[in-house]
CSV table of N, CA, C and O and ligand atoms in Angstrom, one decimal:
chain,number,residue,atom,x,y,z
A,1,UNK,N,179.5,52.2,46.1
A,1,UNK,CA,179.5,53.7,46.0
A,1,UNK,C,178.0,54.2,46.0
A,1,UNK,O,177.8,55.3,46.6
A,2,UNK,N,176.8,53.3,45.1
A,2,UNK,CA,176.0,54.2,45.4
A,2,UNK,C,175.3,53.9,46.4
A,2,UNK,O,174.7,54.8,47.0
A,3,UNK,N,175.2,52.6,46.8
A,3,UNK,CA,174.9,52.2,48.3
A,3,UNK,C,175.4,53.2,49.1
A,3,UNK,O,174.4,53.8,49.6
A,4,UNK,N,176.7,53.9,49.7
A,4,UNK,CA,176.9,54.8,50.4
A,4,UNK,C,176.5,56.2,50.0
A,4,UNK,O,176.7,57.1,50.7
A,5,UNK,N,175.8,56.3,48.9
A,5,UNK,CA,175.2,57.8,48.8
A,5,UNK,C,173.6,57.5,49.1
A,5,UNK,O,172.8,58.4,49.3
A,6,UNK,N,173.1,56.1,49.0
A,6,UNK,CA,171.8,56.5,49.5
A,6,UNK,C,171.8,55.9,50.8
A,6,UNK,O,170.7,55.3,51.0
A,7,UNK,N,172.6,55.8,52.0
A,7,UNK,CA,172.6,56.0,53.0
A,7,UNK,C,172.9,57.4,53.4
A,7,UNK,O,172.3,57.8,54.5
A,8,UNK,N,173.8,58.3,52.7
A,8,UNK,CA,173.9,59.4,53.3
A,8,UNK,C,172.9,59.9,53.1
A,8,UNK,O,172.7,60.8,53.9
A,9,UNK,N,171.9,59.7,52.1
A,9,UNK,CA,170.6,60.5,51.7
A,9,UNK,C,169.4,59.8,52.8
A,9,UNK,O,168.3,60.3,53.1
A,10,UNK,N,169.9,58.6,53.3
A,10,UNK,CA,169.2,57.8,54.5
A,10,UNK,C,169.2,59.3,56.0
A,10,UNK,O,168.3,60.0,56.5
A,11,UNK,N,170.4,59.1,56.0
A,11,UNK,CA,170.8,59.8,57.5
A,11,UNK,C,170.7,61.3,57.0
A,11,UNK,O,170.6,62.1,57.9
A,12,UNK,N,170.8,62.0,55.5
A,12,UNK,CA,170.1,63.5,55.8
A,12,UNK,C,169.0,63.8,55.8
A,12,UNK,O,168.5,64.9,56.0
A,13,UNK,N,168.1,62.2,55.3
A,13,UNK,CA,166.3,62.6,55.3
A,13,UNK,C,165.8,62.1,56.8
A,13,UNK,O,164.7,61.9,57.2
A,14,UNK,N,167.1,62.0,57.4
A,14,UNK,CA,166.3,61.7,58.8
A,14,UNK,C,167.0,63.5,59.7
A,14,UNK,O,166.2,64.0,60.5
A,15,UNK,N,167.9,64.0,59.6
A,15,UNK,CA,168.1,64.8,60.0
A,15,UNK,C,166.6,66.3,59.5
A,15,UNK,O,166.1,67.3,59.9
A,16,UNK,N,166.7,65.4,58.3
A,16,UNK,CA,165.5,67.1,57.5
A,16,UNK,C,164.4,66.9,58.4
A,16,UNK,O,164.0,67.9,59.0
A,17,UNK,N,163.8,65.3,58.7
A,17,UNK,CA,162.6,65.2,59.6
A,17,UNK,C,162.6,65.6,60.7
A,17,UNK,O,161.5,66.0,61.1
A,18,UNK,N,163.7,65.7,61.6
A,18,UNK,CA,163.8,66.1,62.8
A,18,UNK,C,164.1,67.3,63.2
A,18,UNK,O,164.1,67.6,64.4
A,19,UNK,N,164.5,68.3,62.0
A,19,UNK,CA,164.4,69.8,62.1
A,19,UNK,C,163.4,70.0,61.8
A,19,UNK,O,162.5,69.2,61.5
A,20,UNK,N,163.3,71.8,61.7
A,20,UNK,CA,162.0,72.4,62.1
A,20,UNK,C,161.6,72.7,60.5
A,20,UNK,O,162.4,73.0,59.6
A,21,UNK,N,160.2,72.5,60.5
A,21,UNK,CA,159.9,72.6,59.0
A,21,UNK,C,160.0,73.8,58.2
A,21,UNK,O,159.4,73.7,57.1
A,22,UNK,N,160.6,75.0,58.6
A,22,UNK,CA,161.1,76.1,58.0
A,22,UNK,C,162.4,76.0,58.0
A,22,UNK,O,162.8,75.3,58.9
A,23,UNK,N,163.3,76.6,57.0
A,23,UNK,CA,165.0,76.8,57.0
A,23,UNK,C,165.5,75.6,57.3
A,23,UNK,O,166.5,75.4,58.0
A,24,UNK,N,164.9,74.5,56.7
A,24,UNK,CA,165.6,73.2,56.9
A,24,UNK,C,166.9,73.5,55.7
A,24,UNK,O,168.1,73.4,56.0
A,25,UNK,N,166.3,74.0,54.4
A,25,UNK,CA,166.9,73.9,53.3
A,25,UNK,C,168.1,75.1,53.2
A,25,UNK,O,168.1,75.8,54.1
A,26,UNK,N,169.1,75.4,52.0
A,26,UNK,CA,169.8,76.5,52.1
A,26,UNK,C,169.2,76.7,50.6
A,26,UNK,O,169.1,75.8,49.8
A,27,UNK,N,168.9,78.2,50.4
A,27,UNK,CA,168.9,79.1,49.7
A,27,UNK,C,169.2,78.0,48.5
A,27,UNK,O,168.4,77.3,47.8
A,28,UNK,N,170.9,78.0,48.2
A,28,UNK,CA,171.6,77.4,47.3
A,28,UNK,C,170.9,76.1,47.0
A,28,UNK,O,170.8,75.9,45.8
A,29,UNK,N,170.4,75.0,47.9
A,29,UNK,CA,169.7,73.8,47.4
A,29,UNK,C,168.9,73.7,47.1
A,29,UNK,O,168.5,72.8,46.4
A,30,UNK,N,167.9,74.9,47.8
A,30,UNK,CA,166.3,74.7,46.7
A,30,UNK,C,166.1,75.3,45.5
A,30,UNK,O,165.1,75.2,44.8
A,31,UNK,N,167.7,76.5,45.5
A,31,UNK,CA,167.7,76.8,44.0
A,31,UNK,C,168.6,75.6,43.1
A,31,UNK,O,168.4,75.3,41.9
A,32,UNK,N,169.1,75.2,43.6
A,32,UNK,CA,169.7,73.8,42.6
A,32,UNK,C,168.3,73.0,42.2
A,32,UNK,O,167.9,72.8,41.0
A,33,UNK,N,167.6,72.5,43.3
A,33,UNK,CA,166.4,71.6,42.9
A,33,UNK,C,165.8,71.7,42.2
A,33,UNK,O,165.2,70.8,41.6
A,34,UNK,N,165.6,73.8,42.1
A,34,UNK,CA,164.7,74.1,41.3
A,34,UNK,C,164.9,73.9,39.8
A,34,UNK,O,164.1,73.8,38.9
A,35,UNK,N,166.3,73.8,39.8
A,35,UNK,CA,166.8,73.7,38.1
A,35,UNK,C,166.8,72.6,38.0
A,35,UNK,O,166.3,72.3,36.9
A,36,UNK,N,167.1,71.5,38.8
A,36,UNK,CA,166.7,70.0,38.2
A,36,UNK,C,165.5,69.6,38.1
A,36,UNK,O,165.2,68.6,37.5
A,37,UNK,N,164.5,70.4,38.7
A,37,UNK,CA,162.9,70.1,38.7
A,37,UNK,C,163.1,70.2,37.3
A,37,UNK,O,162.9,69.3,36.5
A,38,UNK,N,163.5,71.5,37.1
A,38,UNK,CA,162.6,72.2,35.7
A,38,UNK,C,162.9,71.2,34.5
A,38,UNK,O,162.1,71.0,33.6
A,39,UNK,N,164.4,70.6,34.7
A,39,UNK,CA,165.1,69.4,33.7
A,39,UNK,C,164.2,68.1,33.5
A,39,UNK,O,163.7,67.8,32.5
A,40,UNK,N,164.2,67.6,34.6
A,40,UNK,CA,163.6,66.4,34.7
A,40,UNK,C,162.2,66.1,35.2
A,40,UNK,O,162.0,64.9,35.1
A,41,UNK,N,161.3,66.8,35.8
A,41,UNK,CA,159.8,66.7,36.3
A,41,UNK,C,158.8,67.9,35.6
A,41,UNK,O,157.6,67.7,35.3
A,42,UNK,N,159.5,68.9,35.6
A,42,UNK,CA,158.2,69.8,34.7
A,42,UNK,C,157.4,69.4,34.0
A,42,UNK,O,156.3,69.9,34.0
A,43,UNK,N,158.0,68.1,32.9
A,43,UNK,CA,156.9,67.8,31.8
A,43,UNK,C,155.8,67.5,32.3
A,43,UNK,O,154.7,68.0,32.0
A,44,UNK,N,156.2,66.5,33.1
A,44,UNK,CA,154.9,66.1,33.8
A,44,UNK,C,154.5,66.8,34.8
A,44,UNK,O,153.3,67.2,34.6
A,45,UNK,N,155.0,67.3,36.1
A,45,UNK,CA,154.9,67.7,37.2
A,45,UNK,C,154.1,69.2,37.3
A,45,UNK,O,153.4,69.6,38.2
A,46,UNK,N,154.7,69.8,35.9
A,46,UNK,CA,154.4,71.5,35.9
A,46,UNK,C,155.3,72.0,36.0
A,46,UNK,O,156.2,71.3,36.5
A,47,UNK,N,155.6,73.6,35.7
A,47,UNK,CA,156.7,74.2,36.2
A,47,UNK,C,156.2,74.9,37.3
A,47,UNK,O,155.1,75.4,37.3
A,48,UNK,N,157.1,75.0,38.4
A,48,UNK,CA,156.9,75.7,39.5
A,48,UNK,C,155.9,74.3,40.5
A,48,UNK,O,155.4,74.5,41.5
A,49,UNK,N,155.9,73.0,39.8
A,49,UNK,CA,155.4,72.1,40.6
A,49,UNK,C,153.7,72.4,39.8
A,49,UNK,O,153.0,71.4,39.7
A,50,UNK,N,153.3,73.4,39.5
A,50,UNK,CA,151.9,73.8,39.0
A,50,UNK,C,151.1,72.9,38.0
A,50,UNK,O,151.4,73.2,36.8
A,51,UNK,N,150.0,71.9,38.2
A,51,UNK,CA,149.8,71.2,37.3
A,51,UNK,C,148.2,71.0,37.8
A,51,UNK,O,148.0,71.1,39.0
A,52,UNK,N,147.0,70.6,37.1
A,52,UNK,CA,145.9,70.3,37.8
A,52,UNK,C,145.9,69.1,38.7
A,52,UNK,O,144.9,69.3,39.3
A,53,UNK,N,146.3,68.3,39.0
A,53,UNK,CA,146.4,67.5,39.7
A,53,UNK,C,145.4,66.0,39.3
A,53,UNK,O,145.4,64.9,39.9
A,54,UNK,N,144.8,66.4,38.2
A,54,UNK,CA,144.2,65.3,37.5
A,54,UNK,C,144.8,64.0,37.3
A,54,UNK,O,144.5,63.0,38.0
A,55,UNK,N,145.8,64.0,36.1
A,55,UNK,CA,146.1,62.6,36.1
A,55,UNK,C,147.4,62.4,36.8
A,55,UNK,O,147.7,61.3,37.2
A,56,UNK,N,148.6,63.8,37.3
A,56,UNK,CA,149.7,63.9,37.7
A,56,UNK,C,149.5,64.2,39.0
A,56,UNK,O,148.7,65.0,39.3
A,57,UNK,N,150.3,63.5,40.3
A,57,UNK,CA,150.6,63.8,41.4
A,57,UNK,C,150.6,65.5,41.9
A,57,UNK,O,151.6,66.0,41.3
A,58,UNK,N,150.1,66.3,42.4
A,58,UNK,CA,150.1,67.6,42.6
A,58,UNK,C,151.5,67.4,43.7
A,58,UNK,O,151.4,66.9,44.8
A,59,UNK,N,152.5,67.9,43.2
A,59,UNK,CA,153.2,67.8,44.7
A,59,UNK,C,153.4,68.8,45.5
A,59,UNK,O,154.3,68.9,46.4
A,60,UNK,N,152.1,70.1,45.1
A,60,UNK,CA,152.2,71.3,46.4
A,60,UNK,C,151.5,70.6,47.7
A,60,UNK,O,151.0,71.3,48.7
A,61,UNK,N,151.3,69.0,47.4
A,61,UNK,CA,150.6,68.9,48.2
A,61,UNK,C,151.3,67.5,49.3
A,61,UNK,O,150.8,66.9,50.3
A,62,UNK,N,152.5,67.5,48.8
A,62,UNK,CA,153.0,66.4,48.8
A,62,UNK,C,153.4,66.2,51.0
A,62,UNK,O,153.6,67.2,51.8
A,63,UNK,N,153.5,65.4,51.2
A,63,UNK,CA,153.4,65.7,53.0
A,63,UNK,C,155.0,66.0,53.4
A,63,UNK,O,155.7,65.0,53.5
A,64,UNK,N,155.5,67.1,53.5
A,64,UNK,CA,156.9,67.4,54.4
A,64,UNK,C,157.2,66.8,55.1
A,64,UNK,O,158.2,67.2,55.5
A,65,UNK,N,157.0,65.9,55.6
A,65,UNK,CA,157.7,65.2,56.7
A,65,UNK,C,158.1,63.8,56.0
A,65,UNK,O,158.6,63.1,56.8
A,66,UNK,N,158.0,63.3,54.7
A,66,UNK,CA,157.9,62.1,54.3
A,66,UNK,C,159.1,62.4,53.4
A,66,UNK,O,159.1,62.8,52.2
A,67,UNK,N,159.9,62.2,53.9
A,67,UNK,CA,161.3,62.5,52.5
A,67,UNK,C,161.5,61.1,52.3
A,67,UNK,O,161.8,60.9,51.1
A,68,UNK,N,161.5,59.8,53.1
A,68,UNK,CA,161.8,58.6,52.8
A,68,UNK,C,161.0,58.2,51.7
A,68,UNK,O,161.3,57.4,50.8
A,69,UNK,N,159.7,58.8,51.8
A,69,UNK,CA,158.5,58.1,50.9
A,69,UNK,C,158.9,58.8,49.4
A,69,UNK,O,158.9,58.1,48.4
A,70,UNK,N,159.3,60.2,49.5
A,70,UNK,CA,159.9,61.0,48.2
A,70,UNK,C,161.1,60.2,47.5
A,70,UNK,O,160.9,59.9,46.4
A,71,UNK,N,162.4,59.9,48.3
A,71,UNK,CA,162.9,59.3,47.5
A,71,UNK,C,162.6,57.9,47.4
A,71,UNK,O,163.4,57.4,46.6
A,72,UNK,N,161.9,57.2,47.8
A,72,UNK,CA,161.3,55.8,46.9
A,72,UNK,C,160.7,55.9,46.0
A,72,UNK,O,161.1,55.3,45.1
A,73,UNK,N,159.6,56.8,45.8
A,73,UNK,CA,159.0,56.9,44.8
A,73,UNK,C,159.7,57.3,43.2
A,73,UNK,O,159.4,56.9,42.0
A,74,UNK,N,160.7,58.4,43.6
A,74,UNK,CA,161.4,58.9,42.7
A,74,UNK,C,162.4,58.1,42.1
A,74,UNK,O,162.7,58.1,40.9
A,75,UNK,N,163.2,57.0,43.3
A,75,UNK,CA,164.1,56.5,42.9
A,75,UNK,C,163.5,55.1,42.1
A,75,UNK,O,164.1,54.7,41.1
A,76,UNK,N,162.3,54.4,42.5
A,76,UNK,CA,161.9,53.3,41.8
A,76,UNK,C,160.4,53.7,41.1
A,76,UNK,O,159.8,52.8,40.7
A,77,UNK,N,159.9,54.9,41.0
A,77,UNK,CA,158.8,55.3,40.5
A,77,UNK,C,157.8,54.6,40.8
A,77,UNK,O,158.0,53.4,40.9
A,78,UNK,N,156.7,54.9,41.0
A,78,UNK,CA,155.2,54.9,40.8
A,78,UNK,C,154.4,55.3,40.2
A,78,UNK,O,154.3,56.5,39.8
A,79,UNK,N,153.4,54.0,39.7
A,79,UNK,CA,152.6,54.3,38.8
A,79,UNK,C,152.8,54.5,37.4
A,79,UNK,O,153.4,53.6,36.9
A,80,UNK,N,152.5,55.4,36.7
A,80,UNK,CA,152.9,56.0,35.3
A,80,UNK,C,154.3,57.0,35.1
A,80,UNK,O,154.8,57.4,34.1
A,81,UNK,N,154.7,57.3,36.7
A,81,UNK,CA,155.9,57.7,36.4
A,81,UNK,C,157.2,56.7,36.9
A,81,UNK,O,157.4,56.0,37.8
A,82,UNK,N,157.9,57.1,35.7
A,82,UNK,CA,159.3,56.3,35.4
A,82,UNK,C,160.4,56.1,37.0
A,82,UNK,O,160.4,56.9,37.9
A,83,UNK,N,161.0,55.1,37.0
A,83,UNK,CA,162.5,55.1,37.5
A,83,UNK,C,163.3,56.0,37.3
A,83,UNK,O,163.8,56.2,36.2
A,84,UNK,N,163.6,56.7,38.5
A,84,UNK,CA,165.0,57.9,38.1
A,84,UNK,C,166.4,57.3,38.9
A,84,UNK,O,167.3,58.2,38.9
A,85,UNK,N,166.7,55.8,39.7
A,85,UNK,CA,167.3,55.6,39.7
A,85,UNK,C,168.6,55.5,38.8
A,85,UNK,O,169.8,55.6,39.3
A,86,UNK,N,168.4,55.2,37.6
A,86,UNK,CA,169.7,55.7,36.8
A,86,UNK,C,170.1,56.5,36.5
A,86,UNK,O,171.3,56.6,36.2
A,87,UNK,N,169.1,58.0,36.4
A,87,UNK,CA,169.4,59.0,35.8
A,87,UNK,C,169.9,59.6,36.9
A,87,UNK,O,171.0,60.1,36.7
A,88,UNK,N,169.5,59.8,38.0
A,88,UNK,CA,169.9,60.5,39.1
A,88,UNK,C,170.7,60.1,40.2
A,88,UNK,O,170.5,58.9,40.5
A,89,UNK,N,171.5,60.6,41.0
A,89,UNK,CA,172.3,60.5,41.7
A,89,UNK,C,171.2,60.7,42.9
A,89,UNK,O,170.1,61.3,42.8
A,90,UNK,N,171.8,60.1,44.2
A,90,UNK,CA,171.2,60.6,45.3
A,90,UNK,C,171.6,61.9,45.7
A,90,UNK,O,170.7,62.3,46.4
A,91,UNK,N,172.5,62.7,45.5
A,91,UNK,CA,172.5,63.5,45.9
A,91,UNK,C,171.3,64.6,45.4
A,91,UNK,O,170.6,65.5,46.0
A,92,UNK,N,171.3,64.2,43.9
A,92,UNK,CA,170.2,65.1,42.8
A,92,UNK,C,168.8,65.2,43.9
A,92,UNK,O,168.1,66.1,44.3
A,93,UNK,N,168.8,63.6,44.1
A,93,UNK,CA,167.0,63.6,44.5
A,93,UNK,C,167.1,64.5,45.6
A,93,UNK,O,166.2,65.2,45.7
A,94,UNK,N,168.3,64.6,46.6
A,94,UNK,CA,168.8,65.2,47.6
A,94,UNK,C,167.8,66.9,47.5
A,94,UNK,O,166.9,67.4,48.1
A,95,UNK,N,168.6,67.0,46.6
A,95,UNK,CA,167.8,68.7,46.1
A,95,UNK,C,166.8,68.7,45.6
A,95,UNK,O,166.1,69.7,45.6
A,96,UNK,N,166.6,67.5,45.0
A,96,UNK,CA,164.8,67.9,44.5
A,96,UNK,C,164.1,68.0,46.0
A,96,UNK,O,163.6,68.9,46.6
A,97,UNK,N,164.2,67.0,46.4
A,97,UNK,CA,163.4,67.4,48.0
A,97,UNK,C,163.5,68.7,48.7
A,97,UNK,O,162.6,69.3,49.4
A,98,UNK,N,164.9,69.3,48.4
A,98,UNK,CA,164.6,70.5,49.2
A,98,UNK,C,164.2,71.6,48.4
A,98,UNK,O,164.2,72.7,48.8
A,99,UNK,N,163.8,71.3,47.3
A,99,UNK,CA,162.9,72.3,46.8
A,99,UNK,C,161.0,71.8,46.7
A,99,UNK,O,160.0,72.6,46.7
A,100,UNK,N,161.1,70.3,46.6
A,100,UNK,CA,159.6,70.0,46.8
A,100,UNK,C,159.5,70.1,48.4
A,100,UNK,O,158.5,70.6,48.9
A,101,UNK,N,160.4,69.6,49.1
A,101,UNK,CA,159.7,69.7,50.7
A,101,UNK,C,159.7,71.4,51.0
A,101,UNK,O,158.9,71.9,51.8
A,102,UNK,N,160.7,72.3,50.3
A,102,UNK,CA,160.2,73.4,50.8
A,102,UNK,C,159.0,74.5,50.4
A,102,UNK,O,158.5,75.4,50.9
A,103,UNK,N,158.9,73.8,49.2
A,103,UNK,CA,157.3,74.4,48.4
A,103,UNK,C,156.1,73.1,49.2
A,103,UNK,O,155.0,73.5,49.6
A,104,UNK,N,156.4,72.3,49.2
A,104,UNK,CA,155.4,70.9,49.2
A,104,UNK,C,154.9,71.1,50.7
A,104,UNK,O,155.3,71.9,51.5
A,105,UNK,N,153.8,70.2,50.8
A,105,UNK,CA,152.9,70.5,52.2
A,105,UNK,C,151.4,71.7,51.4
A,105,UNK,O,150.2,71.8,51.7
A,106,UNK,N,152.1,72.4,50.7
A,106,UNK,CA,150.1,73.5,51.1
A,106,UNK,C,149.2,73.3,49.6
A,106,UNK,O,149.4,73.3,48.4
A,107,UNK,N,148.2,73.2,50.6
A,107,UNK,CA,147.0,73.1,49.4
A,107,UNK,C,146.9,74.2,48.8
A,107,UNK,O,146.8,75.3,49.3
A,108,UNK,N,147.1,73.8,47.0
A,108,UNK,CA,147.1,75.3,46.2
A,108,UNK,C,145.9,76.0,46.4
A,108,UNK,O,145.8,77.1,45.8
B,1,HEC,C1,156.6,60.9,32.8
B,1,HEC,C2,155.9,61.8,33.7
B,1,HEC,C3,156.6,62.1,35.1
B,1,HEC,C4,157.9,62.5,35.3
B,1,HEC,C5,158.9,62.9,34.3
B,1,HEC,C6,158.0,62.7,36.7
B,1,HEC,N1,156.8,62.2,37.3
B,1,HEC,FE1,156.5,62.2,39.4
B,1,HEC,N2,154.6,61.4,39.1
B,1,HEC,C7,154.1,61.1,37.8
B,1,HEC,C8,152.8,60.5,38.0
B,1,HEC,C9,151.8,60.0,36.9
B,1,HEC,C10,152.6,60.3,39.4
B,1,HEC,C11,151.4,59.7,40.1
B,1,HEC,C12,151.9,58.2,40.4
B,1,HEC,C13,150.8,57.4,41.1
B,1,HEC,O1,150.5,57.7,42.3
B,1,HEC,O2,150.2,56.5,40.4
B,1,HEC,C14,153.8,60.9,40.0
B,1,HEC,C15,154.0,61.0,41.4
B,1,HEC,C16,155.1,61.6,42.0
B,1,HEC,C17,155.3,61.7,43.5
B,1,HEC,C18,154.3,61.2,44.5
B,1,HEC,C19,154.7,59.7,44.8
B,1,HEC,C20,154.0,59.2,46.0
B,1,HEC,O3,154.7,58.8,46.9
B,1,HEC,O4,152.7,59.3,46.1
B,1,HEC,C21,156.4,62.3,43.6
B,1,HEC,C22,157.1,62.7,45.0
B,1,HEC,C23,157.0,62.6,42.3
B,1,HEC,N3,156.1,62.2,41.4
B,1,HEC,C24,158.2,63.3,42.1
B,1,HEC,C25,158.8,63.5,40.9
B,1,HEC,C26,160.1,64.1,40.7
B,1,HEC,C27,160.9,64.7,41.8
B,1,HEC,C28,160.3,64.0,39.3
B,1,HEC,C29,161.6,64.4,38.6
B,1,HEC,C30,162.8,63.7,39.0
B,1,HEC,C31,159.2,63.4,38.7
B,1,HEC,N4,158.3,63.1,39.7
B,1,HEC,C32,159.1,63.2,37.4
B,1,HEC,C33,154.7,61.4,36.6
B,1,HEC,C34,155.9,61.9,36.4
């Protein structure tokens, strides 16, 4: 079961790459993302993603086109930040990307 949700998360982060990097996302999923951001990454991340970029990953800077690299990182963590494989479903990380890929990419 969760093997087939992180294939469908396989085959929708390959459709996000191959559309156009505006209006990939719907309205409705980067406002979902944004409430799971705020749940689970603000502490560290910032809210609104906004953090100095010192010891925490800035992710307004994070590259749009890398959604495979987003959910690896998220699902098996890097560095000082945790594994969210248990806590999250693929679909969750699903929406966090479409609210960091649709903020993510510009230098603050
Ligand atoms: C406990 C603090 C903490 C939490 C909570 C946290 N992160 Fe991170 N995150 C970090 C740190 C520290 C890094 C830098 C890791 C490194 O490169 O060593 C990072 C890096 C990242 C990166 C960049 C990874 C890469 O490929 O370079 C992404 C994407 C990311 N976080 C997304 C998220 C998302 C989405 C959430 C919420 C589900 C989240 N983080 C929650 C601390 C956290």
């Amino acid at each position: 079961m969760k093997l087939a949700r992180v294939a469908a998360f396989g085959a929708a982060a390959a459709l996000v790459s191959a559309a156009h990097a505006q209006a990939r996302f719907s309205v409705d999923e980067i406002e979902h993302g944004h409430k799971q951001f705020d749940r689970t990454c603000a502490q560290c991340h910032g809210r609104n993603m906004v953090n100095s970029g010192t010891t925490v990953y800035d992710l307004r800077r994070f590259p749009v086109d890398q959604p495979e690299r987003f959910f690896n990182s998220v699902s098996n963590g890097k560095g000082n930040m945790p594994s969210f494989k248990e806590a999250l479903s693929a679909e969750q990380i699903y929406l966090l990307w479409a609210y960091v890929g649709s903020r993510g990419g510009k230098e603050p």
